[in-house]
Amino acid sequence: MERVAIIGASMTQFGQREGEWIQNLLAEAGIECLEDAGVAVDDVEHLYVSNMASGEFEGQTGVPNALAHDLDAMPAYTQRVDQTSSSGGAGIYAAWQSVASGASDMTLLVGGEKMTHKTTGEATDVIASLTHPAEYKHGVTLPSFAGLTARHYLERFDAPRESLGKVAVKNHENGVDNPHAQFQKEVDLETILESPIVADPLRLYDFCPITDGSAALMLCPESVAEEYADEYAVISGIDGATDTHVVHEREDPTVMGGVVESGRGAYEMSDTEPEDIDVAELHDMFTILEFLQMEGLGFAEQGEAWQLVEEGYTERDGELPINTSGGLKSKGHPLGASGVAQGVEIYEQLVGEAGPRQVDADVGLCCNVGGFGNCVITTIMEAAQ
Amino acid sequence: MERVAIIGASMTQFGQREGEWIQNLLAEAGIECLEDAGVAVDDVEHLYVSNMASGEFEGQTGVPNALAHDLDAMPAYTQRVDQTSSSGGAGIYAAWQSVASGASDMTLLVGGEKMTHKTTGEATDVIASLTHPAEYKHGVTLPSFAGLTARHYLERFDAPRESLGKVAVKNHENGVDNPHAQFQKEVDLETILESPIVADPLRLYDFCPITDGSAALMLCPESVAEEYADEYAVISGIDGATDTHVVHEREDPTVMGGVVESGRGAYEMSDTEPEDIDVAELHDMFTILEFLQMEGLGFAEQGEAWQLVEEGYTERDGELPINTSGGLKSKGHPLGASGVAQGVEIYEQLVGEAGPRQVDADVGLCCNVGGFGNCVITTIMEAAQ
């Protein structure tokens, strides 16, 4: 079967986008991606929109149809992909399927979310609706799961609290060089460790912010890609997997089953191993999740990811740079956009367009986590020319 | 490329399902479909949920993860497919792509919606959010588009008002024999023509009801289907297409561009023509839409569908039976379920499981309309053994 290529990428400014709304943000990234790929809109056959909750956040549904209209992409087929906070990764998988199945020879994927016009409480209510009602009604929201898991991890593996903070320090350092990031500023360890407690032992700076923004990717068969670009990326492996929706039913709270299973599938499909990965974007919605994904994906043994972070192994000049984009922590986390933006960063690293964030990479990986690992999509990309 | 087969189908009772909620309804159809197909849940690789608005209707998102959990389908990959009122048809397309791309060898699609616990006004507000804000803010909702279009059609093509009523009479007659239909009762033409005006010239009985319910289909490669079933159906053609999201920008209000384009794609892919279709499920959310789809799909010339209805051509014993299930009009319209339920009816007709509704059919078609034709998915299935 022919491989699926990525030939263009874009992302809007992430952050507080006052005066904008979801329809604008999607169009902004979509137009820029068409330009970046050099593709005429009439050649787009399928158009996917990764978005979790435009209805809940803005009272507008049908946003894929609105986007097709705004881009003048009719009669391109369009659909919304929702997989909660991993809607973007699910969008990459849907777009991959549309091309790999032969249904489309040119698929534009745009992910976006508009959130900051809501109060933090209102936004948290929408996000919490993705957890199981049996847990939600007891107040066990995603941040509280993160706190419980972090405490368990630190005690069980004798890891210092500082190691979690160093994830945030690193990702903020990377974000300084990302002009689209919500926070383009460094944060020192002391500030993190003295920030207000949210879910003990995690503090404010262990959490990603609430964000507006949009990101896009253009996918096509490799034979078509060659007509458009000298350098492009291919998706060599992709898979998605669920874990229990009731989080407390999991046997080991430090093992994210969806990460392990989707990673296994993506490695197998691409015929790669963890050692082959040169750069990775992980879903650092909470600092503890970066440890769990590093371990679930085989970058570290169970209970040892914190040591690699302490050693600088995952810094931009380290052995395996993780979250060169700044991650969700610094770049921001507009739900439906985040997984797409992970793909944008890996694509740009592979084709040498990452500017001051550039690392030496032929193979990259993104891991996009829905809920607290309730569904996870792992994508492996390789440079091609 | 190997064809994609359907080897099982189910639908719950449609109607007012008091005491149920979306998660239950999805599980009910999912379990029944696994049984109907004779597939063990561990063999399900992808699980798609067609649902427009569980967040808006019930404050619960992440329902695909909840369903994977309830069916014990982990680590099957799962995702929500939303294409407004055509979410079900979009789900068939997504499930088809998952199998045709080689990503999954066994895909369960479940579509559902829980709506009747809301007042009609509240439900209408959610549905209206799928139209373009530029039109919605002027009060031009879907029923008003239907009224405007119906008036234009009747005057321009010199069609009698009664012909629209006869669509409802026919579909109610068919629904009597569908044990899952919301209304299993006949309605006579006089009752329809004297029912309250909703959007002149359309009256209450020209509109489908608000409904709770769920429906499911099991898809796999044809080589796998042969292991499970002696008789099955294959999806021989499928395509989706958009039209303008701002409805008043369309050149001819009686031509549904999305129907025409998606139908063209599906006919081409399956190497069939309108004359080859033996049975069809059309999206009769409003009676006028059945005329427009008949014409857009080539079953009638423009402005002549009403004559075929008058002649009995589309009745169960006619040349081309349309909406043998009862259609949305009598069966009900739980948004995310409706397109899947169309597929269930065509599958059952092709494998000879339609009971008292059975017609003689080797090739069937479903047309699922999102919004007022803003996006349309057309699927052609054929009997196989």
mmCIF file of C-alpha atoms in Angstrom, chain B residues 42-252:
data_model
loop_
_atom_site.group_PDB
_atom_site.id
_atom_site.type_symbol
_atom_site.label_atom_id
_atom_site.label_comp_id
_atom_site.label_asym_id
_atom_site.label_seq_id
_atom_site.Cartn_x
_atom_site.Cartn_y
_atom_site.Cartn_z
ATOM 1 C CA ASP B 42 -12.260 -8.854 21.572
ATOM 2 C CA ASP B 43 -12.213 -9.006 17.786
ATOM 3 C CA VAL B 44 -13.462 -5.420 17.414
ATOM 4 C CA GLU B 45 -10.503 -3.229 16.436
ATOM 5 C CA HIS B 46 -12.187 0.123 15.785
ATOM 6 C CA LEU B 47 -15.341 1.474 17.384
ATOM 7 C CA TYR B 48 -16.970 4.599 15.942
ATOM 8 C CA VAL B 49 -19.779 6.523 17.573
ATOM 9 C CA SER B 50 -22.007 8.728 15.437
ATOM 10 C CA ASN B 51 -23.423 11.391 17.714
ATOM 11 C CA MET B 52 -24.072 15.059 17.176
ATOM 12 C CA ALA B 53 -24.534 16.560 20.600
ATOM 13 C CA SER B 54 -24.318 14.394 23.730
ATOM 14 C CA GLY B 55 -22.548 17.296 25.422
ATOM 15 C CA GLU B 56 -25.331 19.753 24.632
ATOM 16 C CA PHE B 57 -28.188 17.307 25.287
ATOM 17 C CA GLU B 58 -26.839 15.508 28.348
ATOM 18 C CA GLY B 59 -23.693 17.236 29.574
ATOM 19 C CA GLN B 60 -21.657 14.124 28.799
ATOM 20 C CA THR B 61 -18.823 14.013 26.276
ATOM 21 C CA GLY B 62 -16.317 11.228 25.655
ATOM 22 C CA VAL B 63 -19.180 8.803 24.963
ATOM 23 C CA PRO B 64 -17.056 6.627 22.616
ATOM 24 C CA ASN B 65 -14.696 5.947 25.538
ATOM 25 C CA ALA B 66 -17.681 5.195 27.753
ATOM 26 C CA LEU B 67 -19.016 2.768 25.140
ATOM 27 C CA ALA B 68 -15.658 0.989 24.743
ATOM 28 C CA HIS B 69 -15.701 0.579 28.514
ATOM 29 C CA ASP B 70 -19.316 -0.629 28.707
ATOM 30 C CA LEU B 71 -18.786 -3.180 25.914
ATOM 31 C CA ASP B 72 -15.431 -4.213 27.434
ATOM 32 C CA ALA B 73 -13.926 -3.483 24.014
ATOM 33 C CA MET B 74 -10.602 -2.054 25.233
ATOM 34 C CA PRO B 75 -8.061 -1.546 23.730
ATOM 35 C CA ALA B 76 -10.181 -1.028 20.572
ATOM 36 C CA TYR B 77 -9.624 2.433 19.110
ATOM 37 C CA THR B 78 -12.655 4.662 19.378
ATOM 38 C CA GLN B 79 -13.736 8.074 18.146
ATOM 39 C CA ARG B 80 -16.850 10.230 17.756
ATOM 40 C CA VAL B 81 -18.043 11.136 14.281
ATOM 41 C CA ASP B 82 -20.125 14.296 14.013
ATOM 42 C CA GLN B 83 -21.625 15.593 10.812
ATOM 43 C CA THR B 84 -24.763 17.146 12.401
ATOM 44 C CA SER B 85 -27.913 15.334 11.240
ATOM 45 C CA SER B 86 -25.843 13.190 8.866
ATOM 46 C CA SER B 87 -23.521 11.923 11.611
ATOM 47 C CA GLY B 88 -24.769 8.392 10.978
ATOM 48 C CA GLY B 89 -23.915 8.436 7.281
ATOM 49 C CA ALA B 90 -20.572 10.032 8.121
ATOM 50 C CA GLY B 91 -20.073 7.173 10.567
ATOM 51 C CA ILE B 92 -20.637 4.630 7.795
ATOM 52 C CA TYR B 93 -18.057 6.504 5.718
ATOM 53 C CA ALA B 94 -15.566 6.617 8.631
ATOM 54 C CA ALA B 95 -16.090 2.910 9.364
ATOM 55 C CA TRP B 96 -15.700 2.103 5.671
ATOM 56 C CA GLN B 97 -12.422 4.062 5.591
ATOM 57 C CA SER B 98 -11.134 2.300 8.695
ATOM 58 C CA VAL B 99 -11.579 -1.084 7.010
ATOM 59 C CA ALA B 100 -10.634 -0.047 3.474
ATOM 60 C CA SER B 101 -7.401 1.564 4.708
ATOM 61 C CA GLY B 102 -6.381 -1.633 6.453
ATOM 62 C CA ALA B 103 -6.444 0.062 9.869
ATOM 63 C CA SER B 104 -9.139 -2.295 11.169
ATOM 64 C CA ASP B 105 -10.345 -5.756 10.252
ATOM 65 C CA MET B 106 -13.468 -5.433 12.397
ATOM 66 C CA THR B 107 -15.199 -2.098 12.953
ATOM 67 C CA LEU B 108 -18.311 -1.567 15.027
ATOM 68 C CA LEU B 109 -20.275 1.594 14.285
ATOM 69 C CA VAL B 110 -22.893 2.739 16.778
ATOM 70 C CA GLY B 111 -24.961 5.870 16.230
ATOM 71 C CA GLY B 112 -27.257 7.368 18.828
ATOM 72 C CA GLU B 113 -28.858 10.434 20.325
ATOM 73 C CA LYS B 114 -30.898 11.147 23.476
ATOM 74 C CA MET B 115 -33.148 14.152 22.917
ATOM 75 C CA THR B 116 -36.683 13.823 24.279
ATOM 76 C CA HIS B 117 -35.807 14.782 27.866
ATOM 77 C CA LYS B 118 -35.336 18.316 26.536
ATOM 78 C CA THR B 119 -38.260 20.577 25.685
ATOM 79 C CA THR B 120 -38.948 21.035 21.984
ATOM 80 C CA GLY B 121 -37.570 24.562 22.281
ATOM 81 C CA GLU B 122 -34.343 23.389 23.895
ATOM 82 C CA ALA B 123 -33.855 20.622 21.328
ATOM 83 C CA THR B 124 -34.580 23.042 18.500
ATOM 84 C CA ASP B 125 -31.948 25.424 19.867
ATOM 85 C CA VAL B 126 -29.305 22.680 19.760
ATOM 86 C CA ILE B 127 -30.285 21.664 16.222
ATOM 87 C CA ALA B 128 -30.419 25.267 15.013
ATOM 88 C CA SER B 129 -26.804 25.746 16.149
ATOM 89 C CA LEU B 130 -25.730 23.758 13.068
ATOM 90 C CA THR B 131 -26.937 26.445 10.672
ATOM 91 C CA HIS B 132 -24.793 29.425 9.728
ATOM 92 C CA PRO B 133 -24.925 32.148 12.391
ATOM 93 C CA ALA B 134 -25.530 34.679 9.630
ATOM 94 C CA GLU B 135 -28.861 32.992 8.900
ATOM 95 C CA TYR B 136 -29.693 31.676 12.358
ATOM 96 C CA LYS B 137 -29.622 35.126 13.923
ATOM 97 C CA HIS B 138 -32.408 36.136 11.549
ATOM 98 C CA GLY B 139 -34.494 33.190 12.711
ATOM 99 C CA VAL B 140 -34.073 31.157 9.537
ATOM 100 C CA THR B 141 -33.972 27.676 11.062
ATOM 101 C CA LEU B 142 -34.173 24.357 9.230
ATOM 102 C CA PRO B 143 -37.999 24.105 9.305
ATOM 103 C CA SER B 144 -38.292 27.578 7.810
ATOM 104 C CA PHE B 145 -35.910 26.639 4.985
ATOM 105 C CA ALA B 146 -38.147 23.635 4.377
ATOM 106 C CA GLY B 147 -41.263 25.796 4.215
ATOM 107 C CA LEU B 148 -39.672 28.292 1.821
ATOM 108 C CA THR B 149 -38.355 25.513 -0.392
ATOM 109 C CA ALA B 150 -41.656 23.633 -0.401
ATOM 110 C CA ARG B 151 -43.592 26.732 -1.438
ATOM 111 C CA HIS B 152 -41.124 27.452 -4.237
ATOM 112 C CA TYR B 153 -41.246 23.824 -5.438
ATOM 113 C CA LEU B 154 -45.042 23.557 -5.448
ATOM 114 C CA GLU B 155 -45.497 26.810 -7.342
ATOM 115 C CA ARG B 156 -42.643 26.375 -9.800
ATOM 116 C CA PHE B 157 -43.438 22.786 -10.752
ATOM 117 C CA ASP B 158 -47.207 23.091 -10.435
ATOM 118 C CA ALA B 159 -47.280 20.311 -7.871
ATOM 119 C CA PRO B 160 -50.312 19.789 -5.625
ATOM 120 C CA ARG B 161 -49.919 20.274 -1.860
ATOM 121 C CA GLU B 162 -51.361 16.764 -1.466
ATOM 122 C CA SER B 163 -48.270 15.201 -3.068
ATOM 123 C CA LEU B 164 -46.169 16.228 -0.060
ATOM 124 C CA GLY B 165 -48.741 14.758 2.260
ATOM 125 C CA LYS B 166 -48.596 11.487 0.358
ATOM 126 C CA VAL B 167 -44.904 11.135 1.294
ATOM 127 C CA ALA B 168 -45.958 11.169 4.935
ATOM 128 C CA VAL B 169 -48.865 8.776 4.315
ATOM 129 C CA LYS B 170 -46.523 6.286 2.596
ATOM 130 C CA ASN B 171 -43.815 6.462 5.236
ATOM 131 C CA HIS B 172 -46.300 6.051 8.061
ATOM 132 C CA GLU B 173 -47.767 3.010 6.277
ATOM 133 C CA ASN B 174 -44.289 1.482 6.108
ATOM 134 C CA GLY B 175 -43.582 2.297 9.743
ATOM 135 C CA VAL B 176 -46.536 0.209 10.872
ATOM 136 C CA ASP B 177 -44.463 -2.872 10.050
ATOM 137 C CA ASN B 178 -41.298 -1.656 11.773
ATOM 138 C CA PRO B 179 -41.358 -2.761 15.426
ATOM 139 C CA HIS B 180 -38.583 -0.262 16.254
ATOM 140 C CA ALA B 181 -40.363 2.769 14.767
ATOM 141 C CA GLN B 182 -41.464 5.631 17.006
ATOM 142 C CA PHE B 183 -44.892 5.817 15.333
ATOM 143 C CA GLN B 184 -46.268 2.453 14.287
ATOM 144 C CA LYS B 185 -49.500 3.900 13.009
ATOM 145 C CA GLU B 186 -51.021 5.071 9.765
ATOM 146 C CA VAL B 187 -51.904 8.700 9.200
ATOM 147 C CA ASP B 188 -54.419 9.660 6.523
ATOM 148 C CA LEU B 189 -54.016 12.514 4.092
ATOM 149 C CA GLU B 190 -56.833 14.542 5.621
ATOM 150 C CA THR B 191 -55.196 14.490 9.058
ATOM 151 C CA ILE B 192 -51.904 15.655 7.560
ATOM 152 C CA LEU B 193 -53.474 18.453 5.558
ATOM 153 C CA GLU B 194 -55.409 19.688 8.572
ATOM 154 C CA SER B 195 -52.572 19.481 11.101
ATOM 155 C CA PRO B 196 -51.195 22.770 12.508
ATOM 156 C CA ILE B 197 -49.096 24.932 10.198
ATOM 157 C CA VAL B 198 -45.406 24.975 11.167
ATOM 158 C CA ALA B 199 -43.753 26.713 8.199
ATOM 159 C CA ASP B 200 -46.299 27.437 5.498
ATOM 160 C CA PRO B 201 -47.141 25.402 3.430
ATOM 161 C CA LEU B 202 -45.709 22.654 5.650
ATOM 162 C CA ARG B 203 -47.714 21.363 8.584
ATOM 163 C CA LEU B 204 -46.912 19.324 11.667
ATOM 164 C CA TYR B 205 -47.137 15.977 9.844
ATOM 165 C CA ASP B 206 -44.635 17.100 7.225
ATOM 166 C CA PHE B 207 -41.929 17.013 9.917
ATOM 167 C CA CYS B 208 -40.112 14.180 11.624
ATOM 168 C CA PRO B 209 -40.344 13.976 15.410
ATOM 169 C CA ILE B 210 -37.717 14.399 18.146
ATOM 170 C CA THR B 211 -36.498 10.960 19.128
ATOM 171 C CA ASP B 212 -34.232 8.890 21.374
ATOM 172 C CA GLY B 213 -32.538 5.827 19.931
ATOM 173 C CA SER B 214 -29.490 4.063 18.682
ATOM 174 C CA ALA B 215 -28.488 1.810 15.769
ATOM 175 C CA ALA B 216 -25.371 -0.168 14.850
ATOM 176 C CA LEU B 217 -23.559 -1.870 11.976
ATOM 177 C CA MET B 218 -20.562 -4.228 11.892
ATOM 178 C CA LEU B 219 -18.072 -3.773 9.038
ATOM 179 C CA CYS B 220 -15.095 -5.871 7.945
ATOM 180 C CA PRO B 221 -13.187 -6.855 4.797
ATOM 181 C CA GLU B 222 -15.142 -9.205 2.518
ATOM 182 C CA SER B 223 -12.631 -12.026 3.085
ATOM 183 C CA VAL B 224 -13.357 -11.813 6.813
ATOM 184 C CA ALA B 225 -17.116 -11.558 6.223
ATOM 185 C CA GLU B 226 -17.092 -14.959 4.581
ATOM 186 C CA GLU B 227 -15.941 -16.487 7.877
ATOM 187 C CA TYR B 228 -18.922 -15.048 9.722
ATOM 188 C CA ALA B 229 -21.894 -15.098 7.383
ATOM 189 C CA ASP B 230 -23.339 -16.899 4.394
ATOM 190 C CA GLU B 231 -25.262 -13.814 3.384
ATOM 191 C CA TYR B 232 -23.950 -10.316 3.879
ATOM 192 C CA ALA B 233 -23.905 -6.957 2.119
ATOM 193 C CA VAL B 234 -21.016 -5.031 0.623
ATOM 194 C CA ILE B 235 -20.620 -1.282 0.397
ATOM 195 C CA SER B 236 -20.005 -0.946 -3.309
ATOM 196 C CA GLY B 237 -20.135 2.845 -3.440
ATOM 197 C CA ILE B 238 -19.877 5.642 -0.906
ATOM 198 C CA ASP B 239 -19.172 9.352 -1.093
ATOM 199 C CA GLY B 240 -19.853 12.572 0.771
ATOM 200 C CA ALA B 241 -20.116 16.159 -0.434
ATOM 201 C CA THR B 242 -20.797 19.646 0.878
ATOM 202 C CA ASP B 243 -22.966 22.455 -0.419
ATOM 203 C CA THR B 244 -22.892 26.088 0.751
ATOM 204 C CA HIS B 245 -23.264 26.461 4.520
ATOM 205 C CA VAL B 246 -25.183 29.691 3.888
ATOM 206 C CA VAL B 247 -28.285 28.196 2.294
ATOM 207 C CA HIS B 248 -29.496 31.382 0.608
ATOM 208 C CA GLU B 249 -26.335 31.478 -1.531
ATOM 209 C CA ARG B 250 -27.461 28.454 -3.552
ATOM 210 C CA GLU B 251 -28.358 29.112 -7.149
ATOM 211 C CA ASP B 252 -31.434 26.866 -7.296
#
